[in-house]
């Protein structure tokens, strides 16, 4: 048997051993996983970003503007020294500020305007004969769902019967969403389990 | 032995039921007959409608944790794209997806007799997905002057004429998380990219609003989606192979829900009495 | 002084990014693409800071605790192995770096998540007990999707997958859309608070 398959099988069983209870074998695998993941990502970031976008332009090609991100990077590294970590604040602020700026128009259009439009646009074709009674029912239910769920999350709403009733209906829509998501999540997780069993029975034990 | 047995609880019985439900059907090697859903047919038709030579950008936005579910989906979609003679640009916005994406793309390309640099290219990893998605919208050649292996991309025929999303027929985000929402926010909204997604079942309910709004043009999800796609392609794969095990396990979960309710009801009745 | 500089950086870059969405000139595009490059670099450096921080934390554990020492040593050794292996042998398909990824890291990641299959099943046993009307709706939606989207769904009835599809595309999508709109508005409001310095998460 290939040593690679054996290694994969040992760590697979190690992680599965948690199902019985927490144990040293599982703990060892867990810590190995953390270390490998961090090491893997550090190397990838170094090779994919820091060399081509920072070190090569500055030290190989001698491009002076690359000094700016180099200085910003050095400031970020000061986070490792607690007495100097405050120096990294402007760098973080730069990233957070621009992240916020870039998200405002994009999110407002993609998640608010387009979604509101999608809730009401289908009603525009109701008269042209392409919408069946069942489709119309679905459209109406969807519209009620969107409105009542928004009302449910509207915490400063007036304490009136209409708003509270709408909020109650919103709960039922949320339950449908969470139930459906649970159904799909179970499906997903079972697939991952089947994948590992396929590995153990097939690649490792050659039973499949 | 009795000490060992005493540590087992109802929880362990549930675990055992799930384990058996997932294992026994795999040993039986039976393939379920099924048909493709409208959702999968739409995705398939979208790829089928692309003219030969069209550019498809495939982003492998997943971690190794979900690879068992992603692999049959990715295999099926890549097979279809190569069969249609589409030019494939692969990249990843997730660290672990980078290695797995490269392995998957290369494996299917070799299977279909495709040539690196002419029919497909793998550009590798970019972190900070917002800026990576936006940067491709400005200039893909500038963002990726070299590929994953360090080779210059400028002279590669597969990238000839590709500047930004305008030359890309469709972006396909193969994902186990919420990445399609970022592709919608930044590539679709800002650069009018055409987006489809291939994803784990658990994420599907969160993305249906984007499908019905037209921001995502096609979606296939989970092992069932993979099995349906394999059916449309008429090529065997991991989806069809695992479908029986998945279906039996789903029914086992249903049985667990029912048993849980019966046990709960009997417990409550005992309390009332 | 540094805090004020940080706030100015947030305000200027935030406003620039909003303006750049609408005003697209060669000059604004040049600044914008340069900034995008910087973010990737800063992100990579911050990840490296995180990695070094983790190494420091586990080194401390090795020095302090006798019980956890062996586990921390494993983590430290694994990080160093990946980095040193990549430096010496590279990251090619046949490198020890890739070998460790393919045969240790990826199987462990996959197995860790596959454990969730058992825990969601356990949750199904205890968490789906129908004690109220909303709990009934929750369980019903889960059952419809579970059966309708399983391979057996269409064997039982051709209508089952259609019903599951209807539930997913109508009430479920409506609820998620309501959440999306709410989250969208909330995100925009938070982003504005950040730019205006009301929210200072970099502190």
XYZ file of C-alpha atoms in Angstrom:
684
model
C 0.000 0.000 0.000
C 1.224 3.486 -0.814
C 2.501 5.386 2.195
C 0.380 8.378 1.106
C -2.859 6.373 1.387
C -1.771 4.937 4.725
C -0.974 8.418 6.085
C -4.331 9.771 4.895
C -6.144 6.794 6.429
C -4.397 7.186 9.800
C -5.279 10.878 10.115
C -8.839 10.185 8.871
C -9.339 7.594 11.613
C -7.693 9.999 14.074
C -10.266 12.698 13.384
C -13.131 10.181 13.385
C -12.040 8.975 16.833
C -13.600 12.161 18.235
C -17.009 10.541 17.689
C -16.335 8.287 20.645
C -14.898 11.062 22.805
C -12.127 13.657 22.886
C -8.800 11.772 22.997
C -5.030 12.341 22.537
C -4.998 10.830 19.015
C -7.698 13.283 17.903
C -5.948 16.177 19.658
C -2.686 15.387 17.909
C -4.409 15.283 14.499
C -6.261 18.518 15.249
C -3.023 20.340 16.098
C -1.285 18.855 13.088
C -4.111 20.145 10.893
C -3.847 23.665 12.338
C -0.090 23.740 11.785
C -0.233 22.394 8.245
C -3.051 24.783 7.265
C -1.182 27.818 8.582
C 2.088 26.730 6.970
C 0.340 25.996 3.677
C -1.332 29.435 3.585
C 1.834 31.315 4.564
C 3.809 29.749 1.723
C 0.997 30.379 -0.750
C 0.665 34.038 0.258
C 4.424 34.503 0.029
C 4.602 32.961 -3.442
C 1.376 34.393 -4.883
C 1.372 37.907 -3.461
C 4.443 39.063 -1.590
C 7.022 37.992 -4.171
C 5.231 39.111 -7.373
C 3.507 42.213 -6.000
C 5.982 43.545 -3.436
C 9.465 42.056 -3.292
C 10.114 41.564 -6.998
C 8.974 45.074 -8.071
C 10.975 46.692 -5.281
C 14.168 44.674 -5.042
C 14.504 43.111 -8.521
C 12.897 45.688 -10.810
C 13.837 48.642 -8.584
C 10.411 50.313 -8.880
C 10.321 53.065 -6.257
C 6.504 53.323 -5.873
C 6.656 49.811 -4.412
C 8.223 51.468 -1.358
C 4.739 52.599 -0.280
C 3.257 49.101 0.240
C 6.627 48.010 1.630
C 6.434 50.681 4.354
C 2.777 49.821 4.994
C 3.784 46.170 5.356
C 6.531 47.050 7.835
C 3.996 49.029 9.862
C 1.709 45.979 9.875
C 4.561 43.826 11.134
C 4.837 46.165 14.146
C 1.642 44.529 15.412
C 3.895 41.750 16.636
C 5.391 44.106 19.218
C 2.634 45.196 21.575
C 4.322 48.500 22.517
C 4.460 49.506 18.830
C 1.293 47.870 17.524
C -0.556 51.203 17.495
C 1.606 52.192 14.513
C -0.336 49.747 12.341
C -3.625 51.573 12.957
C -3.452 53.820 9.859
C -2.724 50.794 7.645
C -5.722 48.921 9.017
C -7.789 52.086 8.709
C -6.806 52.344 5.050
C -8.038 48.832 4.348
C -11.208 49.166 6.430
C -12.049 52.591 4.982
C -11.664 51.557 1.384
C -13.443 48.271 2.032
C -16.359 50.236 3.420
C -16.261 52.691 0.523
C -16.178 50.057 -2.161
C -19.013 48.095 -0.555
C -21.535 50.947 -0.246
C -22.627 51.312 -3.887
C -22.080 47.634 -4.703
C -24.088 46.239 -1.805
C -26.820 48.817 -2.062
C -27.381 47.993 -5.709
C -26.833 44.209 -5.534
C -28.510 43.361 -2.242
C -31.104 46.073 -1.788
C -32.241 47.619 -5.091
C -31.968 44.494 -7.275
C -33.634 42.326 -4.634
C -36.515 44.770 -4.175
C -36.879 44.900 -7.949
C -36.915 41.102 -8.162
C -39.750 41.019 -5.613
C -42.053 43.237 -7.646
C -40.883 42.932 -11.275
C -42.638 39.574 -11.936
C -46.009 41.295 -11.393
C -45.298 43.383 -14.510
C -45.996 40.396 -16.779
C -49.138 39.156 -15.010
C -51.477 40.413 -17.708
C -49.738 38.896 -20.751
C -50.917 35.317 -20.215
C -47.495 33.836 -19.381
C -48.231 33.564 -15.665
C -50.250 30.597 -14.408
C -52.437 30.754 -11.293
C -49.846 28.724 -9.353
C -47.069 31.082 -10.426
C -49.143 34.076 -9.389
C -49.781 32.461 -6.013
C -46.036 31.882 -5.629
C -45.310 35.507 -6.537
C -47.844 36.790 -4.005
C -46.537 34.490 -1.277
C -42.988 35.611 -2.056
C -43.916 39.280 -1.816
C -45.718 38.730 1.505
C -42.681 36.776 2.723
C -40.175 39.492 1.838
C -42.254 42.240 3.478
C -43.077 40.304 6.660
C -39.483 39.113 7.179
C -38.258 42.707 6.868
C -40.940 43.738 9.398
C -39.738 40.957 11.738
C -36.198 42.385 11.709
C -37.472 45.960 12.061
C -36.867 46.204 15.818
C -38.030 49.801 16.219
C -41.432 49.100 14.637
C -44.544 50.599 16.242
C -46.215 48.230 18.701
C -49.420 47.836 16.706
C -51.491 44.760 15.841
C -50.726 45.092 12.136
C -46.963 45.211 12.597
C -46.901 42.466 15.222
C -49.129 40.250 13.061
C -46.884 40.796 10.041
C -43.881 40.013 12.197
C -45.524 36.732 13.300
C -46.100 35.753 9.661
C -42.451 36.626 9.002
C -41.435 34.044 11.608
C -43.182 31.305 9.610
C -41.329 32.293 6.436
C -38.052 32.255 8.356
C -38.903 28.792 9.681
C -39.420 27.549 6.119
C -36.034 29.017 5.147
C -34.223 27.550 8.151
C -35.931 24.170 7.703
C -35.034 24.054 4.007
C -31.480 25.137 4.792
C -31.243 22.427 7.426
C -32.472 19.837 4.915
C -29.814 20.913 2.437
C -27.121 21.160 5.145
C -27.791 17.588 6.240
C -27.491 16.536 2.595
C -24.196 18.379 2.270
C -22.644 16.956 5.409
C -23.747 13.433 4.511
C -21.976 13.817 1.173
C -18.754 14.736 2.965
C -19.121 11.678 5.196
C -19.773 9.449 2.182
C -16.591 10.885 0.629
C -14.502 9.843 3.613
C -16.119 6.404 3.816
C -15.489 5.944 0.073
C -11.837 6.744 0.738
C -11.516 4.310 3.642
C -13.416 1.471 1.960
C -12.113 2.099 -1.556
C -8.639 3.625 -1.674
C -7.512 2.213 1.667
C -9.231 -1.167 2.084
C -10.003 -1.820 -1.633
C -13.501 -3.052 -0.786
C -15.337 -0.950 -3.396
C -16.675 -4.333 28.033
C -19.680 -3.396 30.181
C -17.907 -0.132 31.080
C -17.414 0.584 27.395
C -21.059 -0.168 26.629
C -22.283 2.020 29.478
C -20.584 5.061 27.898
C -22.740 4.670 24.784
C -25.851 6.844 24.682
C -28.741 7.642 22.349
C -26.323 10.004 20.619
C -24.019 7.120 19.773
C -26.964 5.099 18.418
C -27.795 8.010 16.124
C -24.147 8.094 15.023
C -24.218 4.362 14.310
C -27.415 4.667 12.255
C -25.881 7.432 10.129
C -22.673 5.442 9.646
C -24.547 2.337 8.508
C -26.863 4.323 6.230
C -23.856 5.910 4.507
C -21.711 2.766 4.320
C -23.969 -0.156 3.345
C -25.309 1.398 0.090
C -21.726 2.058 -1.054
C -20.991 -1.662 -0.785
C -24.091 -2.491 -2.851
C -22.874 -0.518 -5.896
C -26.386 0.226 -7.202
C -27.110 3.289 -9.319
C -30.427 5.058 -8.799
C -32.462 6.058 -11.816
C -33.381 9.721 -11.732
C -34.102 12.704 -13.954
C -32.516 16.146 -14.169
C -34.213 19.109 -12.490
C -35.047 22.324 -14.357
C -32.319 24.095 -12.391
C -29.612 21.710 -13.655
C -31.034 21.731 -17.185
C -30.817 25.534 -17.229
C -27.146 25.503 -16.207
C -26.410 22.840 -18.812
C -28.234 24.825 -21.511
C -26.307 27.985 -20.590
C -22.975 26.211 -21.153
C -24.298 24.506 -24.288
C -25.301 27.853 -25.768
C -21.746 29.253 -25.610
C -19.993 29.236 -28.982
C -16.793 27.229 -29.335
C -13.764 29.287 -28.247
C -15.727 31.365 -25.714
C -13.819 32.217 -22.562
C -15.019 30.820 -19.240
C -13.456 31.980 -15.999
C -13.693 29.264 -13.356
C -12.915 30.263 -9.788
C -12.244 27.397 -7.386
C -13.554 29.123 -4.254
C -13.609 26.263 -1.774
C -11.653 24.655 1.005
C -10.478 21.050 1.180
C -13.234 20.327 3.710
C -15.937 20.339 1.025
C -13.986 18.667 -1.752
C -15.922 15.396 -1.567
C -19.082 17.269 -2.545
C -17.430 19.735 -4.909
C -15.340 17.215 -6.881
C -18.142 15.471 -8.819
C -19.736 18.846 -9.594
C -16.472 20.412 -10.754
C -15.567 17.329 -12.806
C -18.905 17.338 -14.616
C -18.880 21.065 -15.405
C -15.237 21.003 -16.551
C -15.951 17.999 -18.787
C -18.837 19.897 -20.343
C -16.773 23.060 -20.881
C -13.927 21.152 -22.505
C -16.369 19.158 -24.629
C -17.797 22.451 -25.917
C -14.232 23.587 -26.757
C -14.470 26.556 -24.433
C -11.296 28.307 -23.318
C -10.935 27.919 -19.564
C -9.216 30.356 -17.230
C -8.865 28.854 -13.766
C -8.024 30.679 -10.563
C -8.801 30.511 -6.871
C -9.701 33.002 -4.177
C -9.269 30.396 -1.410
C -5.905 29.038 -0.297
C -6.810 25.351 -0.261
C -8.934 25.641 -3.393
C -5.788 26.732 -5.212
C -4.081 23.345 -5.050
C -7.271 21.325 -5.466
C -8.467 23.535 -8.330
C -5.212 23.054 -10.192
C -5.307 19.283 -9.700
C -8.947 19.062 -10.833
C -8.499 21.274 -13.878
C -5.334 19.446 -14.988
C -6.885 16.015 -14.476
C -9.970 16.747 -16.588
C -7.910 18.612 -19.214
C -5.629 15.585 -19.638
C -8.673 13.306 -19.780
C -10.109 15.437 -22.593
C -6.775 15.805 -24.418
C -6.494 19.565 -23.923
C -3.303 21.613 -24.093
C -2.126 23.971 -21.358
C -1.796 27.570 -22.521
C -3.981 26.959 -25.578
C -7.185 25.457 -24.205
C -6.793 26.309 -20.543
C -4.643 28.158 -18.060
C -4.406 28.193 -14.282
C -3.663 31.610 -12.841
C -3.443 30.551 -9.215
C -4.369 32.264 -5.993
C -5.325 35.802 -5.083
C -6.232 36.698 -1.510
C -8.608 39.462 -0.394
C -11.383 38.408 -2.756
C -13.000 41.828 -3.054
C -9.885 43.401 -4.509
C -9.131 40.336 -6.631
C -12.615 40.366 -8.215
C -12.431 44.136 -8.789
C -8.886 43.936 -10.181
C -9.959 41.399 -12.833
C -12.675 43.865 -13.842
C -10.033 46.502 -14.528
C -7.386 44.331 -16.188
C -6.897 40.591 -16.016
C -3.472 40.690 -17.771
C -2.249 43.294 -15.278
C -3.531 41.312 -12.297
C -2.065 38.058 -13.599
C 1.140 38.773 -15.551
C 2.217 35.219 -14.676
C 0.308 31.997 -14.138
C 0.322 29.671 -11.112
C 3.600 28.107 -12.268
C 5.324 31.449 -12.846
C 5.098 31.427 -16.673
C 4.307 34.716 -18.456
C 0.659 34.853 -19.534
C 0.960 37.566 -22.195
C 1.712 35.218 -25.098
C -0.678 32.425 -24.125
C -3.296 31.810 -26.865
C -5.931 30.904 -24.264
C -5.778 34.473 -22.933
C -5.596 36.160 -26.321
C -7.929 39.164 -26.394
C -9.021 38.753 -22.777
C -8.823 42.106 -20.974
C -11.610 42.011 -18.417
C -15.103 40.574 -17.809
C -16.312 41.959 -21.158
C -14.464 39.193 -23.001
C -15.489 36.467 -20.552
C -18.653 34.626 -21.606
C -19.387 33.466 -18.090
C -17.779 33.335 -14.673
C -18.343 30.085 -12.777
C -17.698 30.202 -9.044
C -17.258 26.657 -7.718
C -17.780 27.166 -4.033
C -18.613 25.843 -0.590
C -19.382 29.237 0.919
C -20.829 32.652 0.230
C -18.362 33.644 -2.500
C -21.013 34.005 -5.234
C -22.487 36.909 -3.250
C -19.150 38.737 -3.584
C -18.985 37.902 -7.287
C -22.503 39.381 -7.551
C -21.615 42.471 -5.491
C -18.444 43.306 -7.372
C -18.244 41.496 -10.744
C -21.922 41.380 -11.747
C -23.059 44.724 -10.329
C -20.046 46.811 -11.199
C -18.724 45.148 -14.366
C -21.890 43.403 -15.623
C -20.188 40.005 -15.630
C -22.345 36.945 -16.321
C -22.200 34.590 -13.353
C -23.101 30.980 -12.691
C -22.349 28.975 -9.616
C -21.628 25.384 -8.702
C -21.918 24.841 -4.984
C -22.427 22.601 -2.004
C -26.075 21.947 -1.195
C -25.846 23.747 2.133
C -25.323 27.103 0.389
C -28.105 26.735 -2.173
C -30.963 28.263 -0.169
C -28.903 31.404 0.435
C -28.331 31.944 -3.272
C -31.770 31.274 -4.775
C -32.752 34.975 -4.410
C -29.877 35.877 -6.723
C -30.977 33.278 -9.252
C -34.556 34.506 -9.356
C -33.338 38.113 -9.640
C -31.190 37.138 -12.635
C -27.945 38.189 -10.944
C -26.852 34.546 -11.040
C -27.787 32.906 -14.324
C -27.387 29.274 -13.363
C -26.877 27.159 -10.258
C -26.237 23.495 -9.579
C -25.902 22.198 -6.071
C -24.753 19.121 -4.231
C -24.224 15.506 -5.131
C -27.734 15.267 -6.613
C -26.910 18.209 -8.895
C -23.724 16.436 -9.957
C -25.609 13.211 -10.658
C -28.165 15.135 -12.745
C -25.410 16.889 -14.676
C -23.665 13.571 -15.370
C -26.990 12.294 -16.683
C -27.296 15.229 -19.092
C -23.668 14.813 -20.183
C -24.142 11.056 -20.463
C -20.841 10.534 -18.654
C -20.434 8.545 -15.436
C -18.926 10.268 -12.407
C -18.872 10.615 -8.648
C -22.389 12.089 -8.461
C -24.212 8.991 -9.715
C -21.931 6.708 -7.711
C -22.747 8.317 -4.362
C -26.413 9.097 -4.942
C -27.811 5.892 -3.412
C -25.693 6.290 -0.247
C -26.768 9.906 0.061
C -30.449 9.112 -0.487
C -30.457 6.261 2.052
C -28.698 8.547 4.560
C -31.299 11.270 3.959
C -34.067 8.792 4.688
C -32.166 7.718 7.829
C -32.175 11.356 9.004
C -35.910 11.507 8.302
C -36.369 8.381 10.435
C -34.260 9.956 13.198
C -36.497 13.065 13.151
C -39.598 10.835 13.439
C -38.109 8.694 16.239
C -36.993 11.862 18.057
C -40.556 13.177 17.906
C -42.094 9.908 19.096
C -39.628 9.689 21.991
C -40.246 13.338 22.840
C -44.025 12.880 22.714
C -43.925 9.782 24.929
C -41.692 11.621 27.395
C -44.069 14.579 27.524
C -47.077 12.248 27.958
C -45.364 10.496 30.847
C -44.786 13.877 32.493
C -48.461 14.864 32.108
C -49.563 11.595 33.654
C -2.009 61.741 16.470
C -1.912 58.175 15.080
C -5.627 57.741 15.765
C -6.440 60.959 13.934
C -4.275 59.853 11.012
C -6.126 56.535 10.973
C -9.494 58.283 10.876
C -8.343 60.552 8.039
C -7.114 57.498 6.119
C -10.525 55.858 6.555
C -12.416 58.970 5.485
C -10.280 59.737 2.442
C -10.041 56.197 1.082
C -13.693 55.482 1.880
C -14.966 58.586 0.087
C -12.586 57.998 -2.812
C -13.858 54.456 -3.277
C -17.490 55.604 -3.276
C -16.711 58.420 -5.746
C -14.677 56.082 -7.966
C -17.748 53.915 -8.531
C -19.375 56.828 -10.350
C -16.404 58.825 -11.689
C -14.223 56.670 -13.910
C -11.264 58.558 -15.343
C -7.769 57.271 -16.132
C -6.405 59.004 -13.026
C -9.021 57.626 -10.618
C -8.674 54.164 -12.186
C -4.897 54.241 -11.715
C -5.243 55.133 -8.030
C -8.011 52.573 -7.601
C -6.073 49.660 -9.137
C -2.959 50.625 -7.164
C -4.999 50.589 -3.956
C -6.426 47.153 -4.850
C -2.849 45.864 -5.164
C -1.951 47.359 -1.791
C -4.896 45.635 -0.103
C -3.764 42.250 -1.315
C -0.250 42.934 -0.024
C -1.505 44.205 3.340
C -3.850 41.225 3.613
C -0.969 38.826 2.936
C 1.225 40.587 5.499
C -1.572 40.525 8.082
C -1.919 36.764 7.530
C 1.818 36.390 8.093
C 1.477 38.451 11.277
C -1.284 36.036 12.313
C 0.915 33.015 11.522
C 3.820 34.404 13.538
C 1.403 35.255 16.362
C 0.210 31.646 16.403
C 3.799 30.404 16.531
C 4.494 32.765 19.450
C 1.367 31.620 21.282
C 2.242 27.942 20.940
C 5.879 28.616 21.905
C 4.592 30.168 25.120
C 2.387 27.121 25.729
C 5.425 24.868 25.279
C 7.288 26.873 27.900
C 4.409 27.103 30.371
C 2.135 24.094 30.269
C 3.345 20.549 30.564
C 0.007 18.987 29.571
C -0.519 20.871 26.332
C 3.151 20.990 25.419
C 3.147 18.011 23.049
C 0.193 19.330 21.053
C 1.724 22.788 20.691
C 4.946 21.181 19.568
C 3.026 19.362 16.822
C 1.520 22.652 15.590
C 4.890 24.414 15.609
C 6.597 21.505 13.859
C 3.852 21.380 11.195
C 4.099 25.111 10.427
C 7.883 24.947 10.213
C 7.772 21.768 8.134
C 5.557 23.370 5.477
C 7.656 26.537 5.311
C 11.051 24.796 5.299
C 9.888 22.098 2.855
C 8.641 24.802 0.477
C 11.935 26.707 0.730
C 14.111 23.641 0.129
C 12.040 21.530 -2.270
C 9.642 24.103 -3.732
C 5.866 23.725 -4.065
C 5.611 21.592 -7.204
C 3.292 18.621 -7.610
C 5.906 16.151 -6.293
C 7.159 18.326 -3.423
C 6.836 17.341 0.281
C 4.747 20.532 0.684
C 2.126 19.247 -1.767
C 2.407 15.721 -0.360
C 1.560 16.967 3.122
C -1.318 18.990 1.741
C -2.788 16.123 -0.310
C -2.290 13.310 2.174
C -2.547 14.932 5.589
C -4.128 18.379 5.493
C -6.876 17.776 2.921
C -8.046 14.399 4.378
C -8.113 15.854 7.895
C -10.063 18.932 6.764
C -12.547 16.732 4.926
C -12.935 14.359 7.868
C -13.405 17.208 10.354
C -16.308 18.523 8.320
C -17.721 15.058 7.726
C -18.058 14.731 11.521
C -20.796 17.323 11.189
C -22.969 14.687 9.479
C -23.173 12.916 12.835
C -23.827 16.097 14.776
C -26.574 17.351 12.447
C -28.169 13.913 12.783
C -27.956 14.242 16.546
C -29.516 17.710 16.222
C -32.305 16.151 14.113
C -33.073 13.728 16.939
C -33.370 16.415 19.617
C -33.965 19.690 17.792
C -36.879 18.871 15.495
C -39.466 18.017 18.114
C -42.766 19.543 17.119
C -43.929 21.507 20.142
C -45.374 24.610 18.450
C -46.703 25.778 15.086
C -43.414 27.409 13.971
C -41.521 24.239 15.027
C -43.933 22.212 12.882
C -43.281 24.447 9.870
C -39.514 24.165 10.453
C -39.652 20.358 10.578
C -42.031 20.155 7.611
C -39.772 22.306 5.408
C -36.758 20.187 6.377
C -38.598 16.957 5.608
C -39.899 18.229 2.248
C -36.380 19.210 1.148
C -34.803 16.041 2.543
C -37.225 13.732 0.736
C -37.930 15.865 -2.329
C -34.268 16.425 -3.075
C -33.179 12.866 -2.383
C -32.743 10.268 -5.083
C -35.877 8.508 -3.809
C -38.059 11.628 -4.066
C -39.179 11.119 -7.632
C -39.509 7.349 -7.096
C -42.140 8.005 -4.427
C -43.974 10.630 -6.467
C -43.137 12.865 -9.420
C -44.765 15.680 -7.447
C -42.338 15.505 -4.502
C -39.317 17.142 -6.218
C -41.698 19.743 -7.683
C -43.093 20.561 -4.233
C -39.566 20.804 -2.790
C -38.611 23.087 -5.692
C -41.667 25.274 -5.079
C -40.860 25.608 -1.368
C -37.246 26.494 -2.143
C -38.102 28.991 -4.879
C -40.991 30.753 -3.168
C -41.367 30.968 0.648
C -37.742 30.036 1.391
C -36.346 32.440 -1.200
C -38.694 35.174 0.035
C -37.373 34.821 3.596
C -33.764 34.881 2.446
C -34.519 37.899 0.259
C -35.966 39.716 3.259
C -32.795 38.890 5.206
C -30.632 40.014 2.262
C -32.376 43.366 1.985
C -32.089 43.914 5.748
C -28.430 42.897 5.804
C -27.763 45.056 2.737
C -29.225 48.153 4.364
C -27.415 47.340 7.625
C -24.091 46.858 5.836
C -24.402 50.150 3.999
C -25.257 51.943 7.254
C -22.286 50.339 9.027
C -19.955 51.217 6.141
C -21.098 54.854 6.360
C -20.477 54.864 10.113
C -16.976 53.513 9.505
C -16.153 56.148 6.883
C -17.497 58.947 9.045
C -15.470 57.736 12.026
C -18.473 56.892 14.211
C -17.404 53.254 14.196
C -13.646 52.749 14.619
C -13.027 49.024 14.381
C -9.266 49.525 13.794
C -8.800 50.833 17.353
